[in-house]
């Protein structure tokens, strides 16, 4: 292929900005965020273009053509073989070009733009009773353009076929600028030169294609040259292709990984939504035994037949995920999941039970409940992430992750593959996959950080390629070749067909500008490895301990494996800022990529080190919601990484005003409650409140919280402990928010705890968990605050008292962040184990307690993100159900306020957009008698400062109202009339002194 020309990046950027209706980005942060996909490879792009329309993308390619720049058309960036990263101009379709253009219900087809996400497409098709059949594990975030590029399959390809089987036509653009529709019946709009070249190519290579292309369900490796052959039953009786209409252009171009054309739109074939599904779960001693059972099970025609070993189940048990379905599974060393559809639940179950009945010696269970089926599919789809970072084991990587053979030969292939893995030193591997189609996914502990490890990696891939070829299989069964397998294609197809691939590439892209170095004339499989580079932080004084990442921030920054679940649009919490902006840099993955670049000695953002503005900009819209800590398959904890970065970024220099105002909130509130009327008057009056918010870096659209006349701790000190304490003593944690802003929550909790038989005590001195200092990256202060707290609580820990948290974010600090900030401290570990939520305490020590009067009303719950991520909400939901509430826990994601985030100037619009994603629309449709519960102060503040009529309560307030047999009443607003002049003097002095202390301690 011709060598790539020199490209003047300044001219390229200027022309793209001038001519393209889109976002043109050549900054280090954008280039770093797109430098890799979900593979082992890293190639920094020339720049990134986010076109606002298909026509804008066409113009971008024209600019690249005129200046000789390579082009990479990118989908969701989840490719595992390196085909979604390149030294090229990256076209990211996902932000703007994501429409479903039309749907034809009678023909069961639709036309889409390439950036639409599969789950979003199927949500839009659901009202028509239709769906796109193939469903990869990344269905929540993969785009149709990416699926077309890789010929994606997923589990349901067993019943519905690969992407290539479900594409009717493609609108494509060649690098030379030729634009046309190509379909199953040819491409009449294409030039005669192009059509004639394909006819000739098919004629000359027909015999070799028939001889070397494996006849198996999953052959994704190489180009689909078999599409050039006459279709079966066409009556030609030979190898002649006399008409371009006899070439299946759609099948030819699907799976070409962006190396031949750019896909502009696609007409897709659709299938009916099944009325019901059922799962037969079959247990076996091991994977090889499970694989031997595949052929007879296939005769029952399930739409999916998946296999995995019991290790995947045990990993979920350790994470305490999906407990319902895990308890329903039969014991075994490996499992097969056979999914059946039916016109009704009964018919689907009948088919599933028929399979189980024919295998009487095999332990099995049939699952018909959608919730249990969904949990089990989540376990299966989490395989890549769940096995990537297992504590106590070496990290695993892709590279040989989707080889495929005929299902009849799967058991023998698995046996030999496992033997090869063991002999190569990779005994701690994980295997699973689409067993009904003979496709095997593997996560292997390759050492990709050392030269000897990389040599072993190459040696294994060459041997594995020979092994699967010997079984008549394919190097790739759904993920494509990219850079991982392009170099190995000769072993599978032979040199003649590799030359045919080169000829096909030359027909469409003679200058080799479309995703160069992939499939044809590929880069070496052991080049451009992401981890084979000197990695070190700009400075080594990490503030957190990172026990699950080798104790280093480098390990934490390398944790992301790029599957892109953070780019999903619904479900869970992660990632709220991406759902609003659609920006790669504002996804958890994008931020992780930039932090990784910061650790590379040659990284795109390395030059400025911890002072990098690009990394700061990417992290600025991180809400620190901790959703990724749970939702991410590899548990990336971006809230912690953000705090670490901010600590270094602002070390020794002035911080944003909001860091002093909200980071030091416990100090300000301690002073403010000494003169609450004046503080509330100043904070509520139009002019003075504007000044206060301007000085404090708070968004002008926000209302300042009102401080109370009597702190919760002051109320309790005057009251003292009561009750018989028959269930023992508990320490109620008086967090800053409950103490100074929502004391009614604390009073309600005391009432409930005492009614249940607990004796409540509070700390004798003012303490804090340090949350606000953690979230603003003032970690040295946070450590000192936490150290003081742990020392003060030691007698309570010695006495064995549970520590009950009411504010989820503060509870999460004691349960998680404290251990990271003060690693190895036995008292911190004791505090972590002693800290519980209200629901957890009752589940452990008072499981039968109920209030005197049942709640007997709907309770719509907005979970706090930190509770979702760290403690979980199941125990608290169960407490409410026992009390008689009809609980609906919203799957609405983050509320958008997220501690200080929504209050900070510049964040208001994003904060409100996050709330409008699902939370506020649900509350606007609230039932008349429903209670709204939000245990987090920030969640309650977000709802209170919105246009919804409902006023939120803490769960303790709802339970306390039930004790009294009265309807719950939201707490009244504190007084804000100005008091005596002495209040003004006192508050002024306190604020001045506090500011001086904050400045001094932050240096």
mmCIF file with all atom_site columns, N, CA and C in Angstrom, residues 894-950:
data_model
loop_
_atom_site.group_PDB
_atom_site.id
_atom_site.type_symbol
_atom_site.label_atom_id
_atom_site.label_alt_id
_atom_site.label_comp_id
_atom_site.label_asym_id
_atom_site.label_entity_id
_atom_site.label_seq_id
_atom_site.pdbx_PDB_ins_code
_atom_site.Cartn_x
_atom_site.Cartn_y
_atom_site.Cartn_z
_atom_site.occupancy
_atom_site.B_iso_or_equiv
_atom_site.pdbx_formal_charge
_atom_site.auth_seq_id
_atom_site.auth_comp_id
_atom_site.auth_asym_id
_atom_site.auth_atom_id
_atom_site.pdbx_PDB_model_num
ATOM 1   N N  . UNK A 1 894 ? -28.694 9.544  38.646 1.00 0.00 ? 894 UNK A N  1
ATOM 2   C CA . UNK A 1 894 ? -28.349 10.590 39.607 1.00 0.00 ? 894 UNK A CA 1
ATOM 3   C C  . UNK A 1 894 ? -29.395 11.705 39.580 1.00 0.00 ? 894 UNK A C  1
ATOM 4   N N  . UNK A 1 895 ? -29.597 12.361 40.738 1.00 0.00 ? 895 UNK A N  1
ATOM 5   C CA . UNK A 1 895 ? -30.537 13.480 40.798 1.00 0.00 ? 895 UNK A CA 1
ATOM 6   C C  . UNK A 1 895 ? -29.993 14.709 40.089 1.00 0.00 ? 895 UNK A C  1
ATOM 7   N N  . UNK A 1 896 ? -28.666 14.786 39.946 1.00 0.00 ? 896 UNK A N  1
ATOM 8   C CA . UNK A 1 896 ? -28.057 15.916 39.260 1.00 0.00 ? 896 UNK A CA 1
ATOM 9   C C  . UNK A 1 896 ? -27.427 16.943 40.169 1.00 0.00 ? 896 UNK A C  1
ATOM 10  N N  . UNK A 1 897 ? -27.835 16.983 41.440 1.00 0.00 ? 897 UNK A N  1
ATOM 11  C CA . UNK A 1 897 ? -27.224 17.962 42.350 1.00 0.00 ? 897 UNK A CA 1
ATOM 12  C C  . UNK A 1 897 ? -25.890 17.437 42.866 1.00 0.00 ? 897 UNK A C  1
ATOM 13  N N  . UNK A 1 898 ? -25.900 16.186 43.354 1.00 0.00 ? 898 UNK A N  1
ATOM 14  C CA . UNK A 1 898 ? -24.661 15.479 43.676 1.00 0.00 ? 898 UNK A CA 1
ATOM 15  C C  . UNK A 1 898 ? -23.732 16.285 44.559 1.00 0.00 ? 898 UNK A C  1
ATOM 16  N N  . UNK A 1 899 ? -24.166 16.553 45.783 1.00 0.00 ? 899 UNK A N  1
ATOM 17  C CA . UNK A 1 899 ? -23.313 17.285 46.711 1.00 0.00 ? 899 UNK A CA 1
ATOM 18  C C  . UNK A 1 899 ? -23.115 18.724 46.267 1.00 0.00 ? 899 UNK A C  1
ATOM 19  N N  . UNK A 1 900 ? -21.872 19.099 46.080 1.00 0.00 ? 900 UNK A N  1
ATOM 20  C CA . UNK A 1 900 ? -21.587 20.488 45.687 1.00 0.00 ? 900 UNK A CA 1
ATOM 21  C C  . UNK A 1 900 ? -21.710 20.704 44.183 1.00 0.00 ? 900 UNK A C  1
ATOM 22  N N  . UNK A 1 901 ? -21.805 19.627 43.381 1.00 0.00 ? 901 UNK A N  1
ATOM 23  C CA . UNK A 1 901 ? -21.739 19.786 41.929 1.00 0.00 ? 901 UNK A CA 1
ATOM 24  C C  . UNK A 1 901 ? -22.815 20.734 41.418 1.00 0.00 ? 901 UNK A C  1
ATOM 25  N N  . UNK A 1 902 ? -24.061 20.463 41.739 1.00 0.00 ? 902 UNK A N  1
ATOM 26  C CA . UNK A 1 902 ? -25.152 21.266 41.193 1.00 0.00 ? 902 UNK A CA 1
ATOM 27  C C  . UNK A 1 902 ? -25.222 22.668 41.735 1.00 0.00 ? 902 UNK A C  1
ATOM 28  N N  . UNK A 1 903 ? -24.548 22.917 42.865 1.00 0.00 ? 903 UNK A N  1
ATOM 29  C CA . UNK A 1 903 ? -24.509 24.268 43.415 1.00 0.00 ? 903 UNK A CA 1
ATOM 30  C C  . UNK A 1 903 ? -23.399 25.111 42.791 1.00 0.00 ? 903 UNK A C  1
ATOM 31  N N  . UNK A 1 904 ? -22.386 24.467 42.224 1.00 0.00 ? 904 UNK A N  1
ATOM 32  C CA . UNK A 1 904 ? -21.220 25.197 41.724 1.00 0.00 ? 904 UNK A CA 1
ATOM 33  C C  . UNK A 1 904 ? -21.565 25.972 40.464 1.00 0.00 ? 904 UNK A C  1
ATOM 34  N N  . UNK A 1 905 ? -21.108 27.207 40.397 1.00 0.00 ? 905 UNK A N  1
ATOM 35  C CA . UNK A 1 905 ? -21.342 28.039 39.217 1.00 0.00 ? 905 UNK A CA 1
ATOM 36  C C  . UNK A 1 905 ? -20.782 27.357 37.977 1.00 0.00 ? 905 UNK A C  1
ATOM 37  N N  . UNK A 1 906 ? -21.565 27.370 36.904 1.00 0.00 ? 906 UNK A N  1
ATOM 38  C CA . UNK A 1 906 ? -21.166 26.732 35.653 1.00 0.00 ? 906 UNK A CA 1
ATOM 39  C C  . UNK A 1 906 ? -21.699 25.330 35.478 1.00 0.00 ? 906 UNK A C  1
ATOM 40  N N  . UNK A 1 907 ? -22.299 24.765 36.532 1.00 0.00 ? 907 UNK A N  1
ATOM 41  C CA . UNK A 1 907 ? -22.799 23.395 36.460 1.00 0.00 ? 907 UNK A CA 1
ATOM 42  C C  . UNK A 1 907 ? -24.322 23.310 36.437 1.00 0.00 ? 907 UNK A C  1
ATOM 43  N N  . UNK A 1 908 ? -25.004 24.422 36.588 1.00 0.00 ? 908 UNK A N  1
ATOM 44  C CA . UNK A 1 908 ? -26.449 24.376 36.786 1.00 0.00 ? 908 UNK A CA 1
ATOM 45  C C  . UNK A 1 908 ? -27.171 23.689 35.627 1.00 0.00 ? 908 UNK A C  1
ATOM 46  N N  . UNK A 1 909 ? -26.826 24.051 34.398 1.00 0.00 ? 909 UNK A N  1
ATOM 47  C CA . UNK A 1 909 ? -27.540 23.506 33.239 1.00 0.00 ? 909 UNK A CA 1
ATOM 48  C C  . UNK A 1 909 ? -27.374 21.994 33.163 1.00 0.00 ? 909 UNK A C  1
ATOM 49  N N  . UNK A 1 910 ? -26.146 21.511 33.383 1.00 0.00 ? 910 UNK A N  1
ATOM 50  C CA . UNK A 1 910 ? -25.921 20.067 33.352 1.00 0.00 ? 910 UNK A CA 1
ATOM 51  C C  . UNK A 1 910 ? -26.672 19.402 34.501 1.00 0.00 ? 910 UNK A C  1
ATOM 52  N N  . UNK A 1 911 ? -26.625 20.018 35.667 1.00 0.00 ? 911 UNK A N  1
ATOM 53  C CA . UNK A 1 911 ? -27.312 19.465 36.827 1.00 0.00 ? 911 UNK A CA 1
ATOM 54  C C  . UNK A 1 911 ? -28.805 19.293 36.558 1.00 0.00 ? 911 UNK A C  1
ATOM 55  N N  . UNK A 1 912 ? -29.441 20.319 35.980 1.00 0.00 ? 912 UNK A N  1
ATOM 56  C CA . UNK A 1 912 ? -30.872 20.236 35.698 1.00 0.00 ? 912 UNK A CA 1
ATOM 57  C C  . UNK A 1 912 ? -31.166 19.232 34.593 1.00 0.00 ? 912 UNK A C  1
ATOM 58  N N  . UNK A 1 913 ? -30.297 19.172 33.598 1.00 0.00 ? 913 UNK A N  1
ATOM 59  C CA . UNK A 1 913 ? -30.513 18.210 32.515 1.00 0.00 ? 913 UNK A CA 1
ATOM 60  C C  . UNK A 1 913 ? -30.436 16.782 33.035 1.00 0.00 ? 913 UNK A C  1
ATOM 61  N N  . UNK A 1 914 ? -29.555 16.525 33.997 1.00 0.00 ? 914 UNK A N  1
ATOM 62  C CA . UNK A 1 914 ? -29.480 15.194 34.604 1.00 0.00 ? 914 UNK A CA 1
ATOM 63  C C  . UNK A 1 914 ? -30.784 14.873 35.313 1.00 0.00 ? 914 UNK A C  1
ATOM 64  N N  . UNK A 1 915 ? -31.330 15.836 36.060 1.00 0.00 ? 915 UNK A N  1
ATOM 65  C CA . UNK A 1 915 ? -32.590 15.615 36.768 1.00 0.00 ? 915 UNK A CA 1
ATOM 66  C C  . UNK A 1 915 ? -33.742 15.378 35.800 1.00 0.00 ? 915 UNK A C  1
ATOM 67  N N  . UNK A 1 916 ? -33.704 16.063 34.664 1.00 0.00 ? 916 UNK A N  1
ATOM 68  C CA . UNK A 1 916 ? -34.774 15.925 33.677 1.00 0.00 ? 916 UNK A CA 1
ATOM 69  C C  . UNK A 1 916 ? -34.684 14.623 32.894 1.00 0.00 ? 916 UNK A C  1
ATOM 70  N N  . UNK A 1 917 ? -33.577 13.912 33.050 1.00 0.00 ? 917 UNK A N  1
ATOM 71  C CA . UNK A 1 917 ? -33.412 12.660 32.312 1.00 0.00 ? 917 UNK A CA 1
ATOM 72  C C  . UNK A 1 917 ? -34.505 11.659 32.690 1.00 0.00 ? 917 UNK A C  1
ATOM 73  N N  . UNK A 1 918 ? -34.799 11.542 33.990 1.00 0.00 ? 918 UNK A N  1
ATOM 74  C CA . UNK A 1 918 ? -35.832 10.586 34.416 1.00 0.00 ? 918 UNK A CA 1
ATOM 75  C C  . UNK A 1 918 ? -36.493 10.980 35.720 1.00 0.00 ? 918 UNK A C  1
ATOM 76  N N  . UNK A 1 919 ? -35.757 11.577 36.643 1.00 0.00 ? 919 UNK A N  1
ATOM 77  C CA . UNK A 1 919 ? -36.291 11.841 37.979 1.00 0.00 ? 919 UNK A CA 1
ATOM 78  C C  . UNK A 1 919 ? -37.472 12.804 37.948 1.00 0.00 ? 919 UNK A C  1
ATOM 79  N N  . UNK A 1 920 ? -37.273 13.996 37.429 1.00 0.00 ? 920 UNK A N  1
ATOM 80  C CA . UNK A 1 920 ? -38.339 15.000 37.478 1.00 0.00 ? 920 UNK A CA 1
ATOM 81  C C  . UNK A 1 920 ? -39.558 14.602 36.648 1.00 0.00 ? 920 UNK A C  1
ATOM 82  N N  . UNK A 1 921 ? -39.392 14.015 35.451 1.00 0.00 ? 921 UNK A N  1
ATOM 83  C CA . UNK A 1 921 ? -40.592 13.555 34.739 1.00 0.00 ? 921 UNK A CA 1
ATOM 84  C C  . UNK A 1 921 ? -41.421 12.564 35.551 1.00 0.00 ? 921 UNK A C  1
ATOM 85  N N  . UNK A 1 922 ? -40.752 11.666 36.288 1.00 0.00 ? 922 UNK A N  1
ATOM 86  C CA . UNK A 1 922 ? -41.517 10.714 37.098 1.00 0.00 ? 922 UNK A CA 1
ATOM 87  C C  . UNK A 1 922 ? -42.247 11.423 38.234 1.00 0.00 ? 922 UNK A C  1
ATOM 88  N N  . UNK A 1 923 ? -41.608 12.401 38.853 1.00 0.00 ? 923 UNK A N  1
ATOM 89  C CA . UNK A 1 923 ? -42.252 13.090 39.970 1.00 0.00 ? 923 UNK A CA 1
ATOM 90  C C  . UNK A 1 923 ? -43.396 13.984 39.506 1.00 0.00 ? 923 UNK A C  1
ATOM 91  N N  . UNK A 1 924 ? -43.338 14.462 38.285 1.00 0.00 ? 924 UNK A N  1
ATOM 92  C CA . UNK A 1 924 ? -44.457 15.263 37.772 1.00 0.00 ? 924 UNK A CA 1
ATOM 93  C C  . UNK A 1 924 ? -45.697 14.395 37.561 1.00 0.00 ? 924 UNK A C  1
ATOM 94  N N  . UNK A 1 925 ? -45.494 13.107 37.379 1.00 0.00 ? 925 UNK A N  1
ATOM 95  C CA . UNK A 1 925 ? -46.622 12.191 37.172 1.00 0.00 ? 925 UNK A CA 1
ATOM 96  C C  . UNK A 1 925 ? -46.967 11.434 38.447 1.00 0.00 ? 925 UNK A C  1
ATOM 97  N N  . UNK A 1 926 ? -46.592 11.993 39.593 1.00 0.00 ? 926 UNK A N  1
ATOM 98  C CA . UNK A 1 926 ? -46.745 11.314 40.869 1.00 0.00 ? 926 UNK A CA 1
ATOM 99  C C  . UNK A 1 926 ? -48.212 11.128 41.247 1.00 0.00 ? 926 UNK A C  1
ATOM 100 N N  . UNK A 1 927 ? -48.519 9.980  41.848 1.00 0.00 ? 927 UNK A N  1
ATOM 101 C CA . UNK A 1 927 ? -49.856 9.730  42.352 1.00 0.00 ? 927 UNK A CA 1
ATOM 102 C C  . UNK A 1 927 ? -50.156 10.679 43.514 1.00 0.00 ? 927 UNK A C  1
ATOM 103 N N  . UNK A 1 928 ? -51.429 10.986 43.713 1.00 0.00 ? 928 UNK A N  1
ATOM 104 C CA . UNK A 1 928 ? -51.814 12.009 44.700 1.00 0.00 ? 928 UNK A CA 1
ATOM 105 C C  . UNK A 1 928 ? -51.390 11.636 46.108 1.00 0.00 ? 928 UNK A C  1
ATOM 106 N N  . UNK A 1 929 ? -51.454 10.346 46.465 1.00 0.00 ? 929 UNK A N  1
ATOM 107 C CA . UNK A 1 929 ? -51.157 9.955  47.846 1.00 0.00 ? 929 UNK A CA 1
ATOM 108 C C  . UNK A 1 929 ? -49.741 9.451  48.033 1.00 0.00 ? 929 UNK A C  1
ATOM 109 N N  . UNK A 1 930 ? -48.905 9.555  47.027 1.00 0.00 ? 930 UNK A N  1
ATOM 110 C CA . UNK A 1 930 ? -47.563 8.984  47.101 1.00 0.00 ? 930 UNK A CA 1
ATOM 111 C C  . UNK A 1 930 ? -46.626 9.891  47.888 1.00 0.00 ? 930 UNK A C  1
ATOM 112 N N  . UNK A 1 931 ? -45.772 9.267  48.669 1.00 0.00 ? 931 UNK A N  1
ATOM 113 C CA . UNK A 1 931 ? -44.698 9.980  49.351 1.00 0.00 ? 931 UNK A CA 1
ATOM 114 C C  . UNK A 1 931 ? -43.439 9.883  48.505 1.00 0.00 ? 931 UNK A C  1
ATOM 115 N N  . UNK A 1 932 ? -42.663 10.945 48.478 1.00 0.00 ? 932 UNK A N  1
ATOM 116 C CA . UNK A 1 932 ? -41.375 10.956 47.787 1.00 0.00 ? 932 UNK A CA 1
ATOM 117 C C  . UNK A 1 932 ? -40.279 10.850 48.839 1.00 0.00 ? 932 UNK A C  1
ATOM 118 N N  . UNK A 1 933 ? -39.447 9.827  48.707 1.00 0.00 ? 933 UNK A N  1
ATOM 119 C CA . UNK A 1 933 ? -38.381 9.606  49.671 1.00 0.00 ? 933 UNK A CA 1
ATOM 120 C C  . UNK A 1 933 ? -37.034 9.855  49.022 1.00 0.00 ? 933 UNK A C  1
ATOM 121 N N  . UNK A 1 934 ? -36.193 10.589 49.709 1.00 0.00 ? 934 UNK A N  1
ATOM 122 C CA . UNK A 1 934 ? -34.826 10.843 49.264 1.00 0.00 ? 934 UNK A CA 1
ATOM 123 C C  . UNK A 1 934 ? -33.980 11.020 50.510 1.00 0.00 ? 934 UNK A C  1
ATOM 124 N N  . UNK A 1 935 ? -33.196 10.025 50.842 1.00 0.00 ? 935 UNK A N  1
ATOM 125 C CA . UNK A 1 935 ? -32.398 10.089 52.064 1.00 0.00 ? 935 UNK A CA 1
ATOM 126 C C  . UNK A 1 935 ? -31.250 11.077 51.964 1.00 0.00 ? 935 UNK A C  1
ATOM 127 N N  . UNK A 1 936 ? -30.807 11.388 50.756 1.00 0.00 ? 936 UNK A N  1
ATOM 128 C CA . UNK A 1 936 ? -29.694 12.314 50.591 1.00 0.00 ? 936 UNK A CA 1
ATOM 129 C C  . UNK A 1 936 ? -30.155 13.761 50.614 1.00 0.00 ? 936 UNK A C  1
ATOM 130 N N  . UNK A 1 937 ? -29.428 14.608 51.357 1.00 0.00 ? 937 UNK A N  1
ATOM 131 C CA . UNK A 1 937 ? -29.789 16.024 51.410 1.00 0.00 ? 937 UNK A CA 1
ATOM 132 C C  . UNK A 1 937 ? -29.746 16.650 50.024 1.00 0.00 ? 937 UNK A C  1
ATOM 133 N N  . UNK A 1 938 ? -28.742 16.306 49.226 1.00 0.00 ? 938 UNK A N  1
ATOM 134 C CA . UNK A 1 938 ? -28.638 16.900 47.889 1.00 0.00 ? 938 UNK A CA 1
ATOM 135 C C  . UNK A 1 938 ? -29.815 16.473 47.021 1.00 0.00 ? 938 UNK A C  1
ATOM 136 N N  . UNK A 1 939 ? -30.268 15.228 47.148 1.00 0.00 ? 939 UNK A N  1
ATOM 137 C CA . UNK A 1 939 ? -31.417 14.770 46.366 1.00 0.00 ? 939 UNK A CA 1
ATOM 138 C C  . UNK A 1 939 ? -32.673 15.545 46.761 1.00 0.00 ? 939 UNK A C  1
ATOM 139 N N  . UNK A 1 940 ? -32.853 15.734 48.068 1.00 0.00 ? 940 UNK A N  1
ATOM 140 C CA . UNK A 1 940 ? -34.022 16.491 48.516 1.00 0.00 ? 940 UNK A CA 1
ATOM 141 C C  . UNK A 1 940 ? -33.938 17.937 48.031 1.00 0.00 ? 940 UNK A C  1
ATOM 142 N N  . UNK A 1 941 ? -32.746 18.522 48.093 1.00 0.00 ? 941 UNK A N  1
ATOM 143 C CA . UNK A 1 941 ? -32.589 19.903 47.649 1.00 0.00 ? 941 UNK A CA 1
ATOM 144 C C  . UNK A 1 941 ? -32.893 20.040 46.163 1.00 0.00 ? 941 UNK A C  1
ATOM 145 N N  . UNK A 1 942 ? -32.470 19.067 45.363 1.00 0.00 ? 942 UNK A N  1
ATOM 146 C CA . UNK A 1 942 ? -32.745 19.129 43.931 1.00 0.00 ? 942 UNK A CA 1
ATOM 147 C C  . UNK A 1 942 ? -34.247 19.108 43.661 1.00 0.00 ? 942 UNK A C  1
ATOM 148 N N  . UNK A 1 943 ? -34.960 18.236 44.346 1.00 0.00 ? 943 UNK A N  1
ATOM 149 C CA . UNK A 1 943 ? -36.411 18.158 44.148 1.00 0.00 ? 943 UNK A CA 1
ATOM 150 C C  . UNK A 1 943 ? -37.084 19.426 44.648 1.00 0.00 ? 943 UNK A C  1
ATOM 151 N N  . UNK A 1 944 ? -36.671 19.912 45.806 1.00 0.00 ? 944 UNK A N  1
ATOM 152 C CA . UNK A 1 944 ? -37.281 21.114 46.377 1.00 0.00 ? 944 UNK A CA 1
ATOM 153 C C  . UNK A 1 944 ? -37.075 22.342 45.493 1.00 0.00 ? 944 UNK A C  1
ATOM 154 N N  . UNK A 1 945 ? -35.941 22.373 44.770 1.00 0.00 ? 945 UNK A N  1
ATOM 155 C CA . UNK A 1 945 ? -35.650 23.532 43.938 1.00 0.00 ? 945 UNK A CA 1
ATOM 156 C C  . UNK A 1 945 ? -36.068 23.302 42.486 1.00 0.00 ? 945 UNK A C  1
ATOM 157 N N  . UNK A 1 946 ? -36.991 22.383 42.280 1.00 0.00 ? 946 UNK A N  1
ATOM 158 C CA . UNK A 1 946 ? -37.518 22.112 40.944 1.00 0.00 ? 946 UNK A CA 1
ATOM 159 C C  . UNK A 1 946 ? -38.971 22.567 40.887 1.00 0.00 ? 946 UNK A C  1
ATOM 160 N N  . UNK A 1 947 ? -39.620 22.288 39.762 1.00 0.00 ? 947 UNK A N  1
ATOM 161 C CA . UNK A 1 947 ? -40.999 22.733 39.581 1.00 0.00 ? 947 UNK A CA 1
ATOM 162 C C  . UNK A 1 947 ? -42.024 21.660 39.958 1.00 0.00 ? 947 UNK A C  1
ATOM 163 N N  . UNK A 1 948 ? -41.591 20.577 40.599 1.00 0.00 ? 948 UNK A N  1
ATOM 164 C CA . UNK A 1 948 ? -42.550 19.533 40.968 1.00 0.00 ? 948 UNK A CA 1
ATOM 165 C C  . UNK A 1 948 ? -43.221 19.908 42.279 1.00 0.00 ? 948 UNK A C  1
ATOM 166 N N  . UNK A 1 949 ? -44.452 19.433 42.453 1.00 0.00 ? 949 UNK A N  1
ATOM 167 C CA . UNK A 1 949 ? -45.225 19.806 43.636 1.00 0.00 ? 949 UNK A CA 1
ATOM 168 C C  . UNK A 1 949 ? -44.819 19.007 44.869 1.00 0.00 ? 949 UNK A C  1
ATOM 169 N N  . UNK A 1 950 ? -44.339 17.794 44.666 1.00 0.00 ? 950 UNK A N  1
ATOM 170 C CA . UNK A 1 950 ? -44.025 16.921 45.797 1.00 0.00 ? 950 UNK A CA 1
ATOM 171 C C  . UNK A 1 950 ? -42.864 17.477 46.611 1.00 0.00 ? 950 UNK A C  1
#
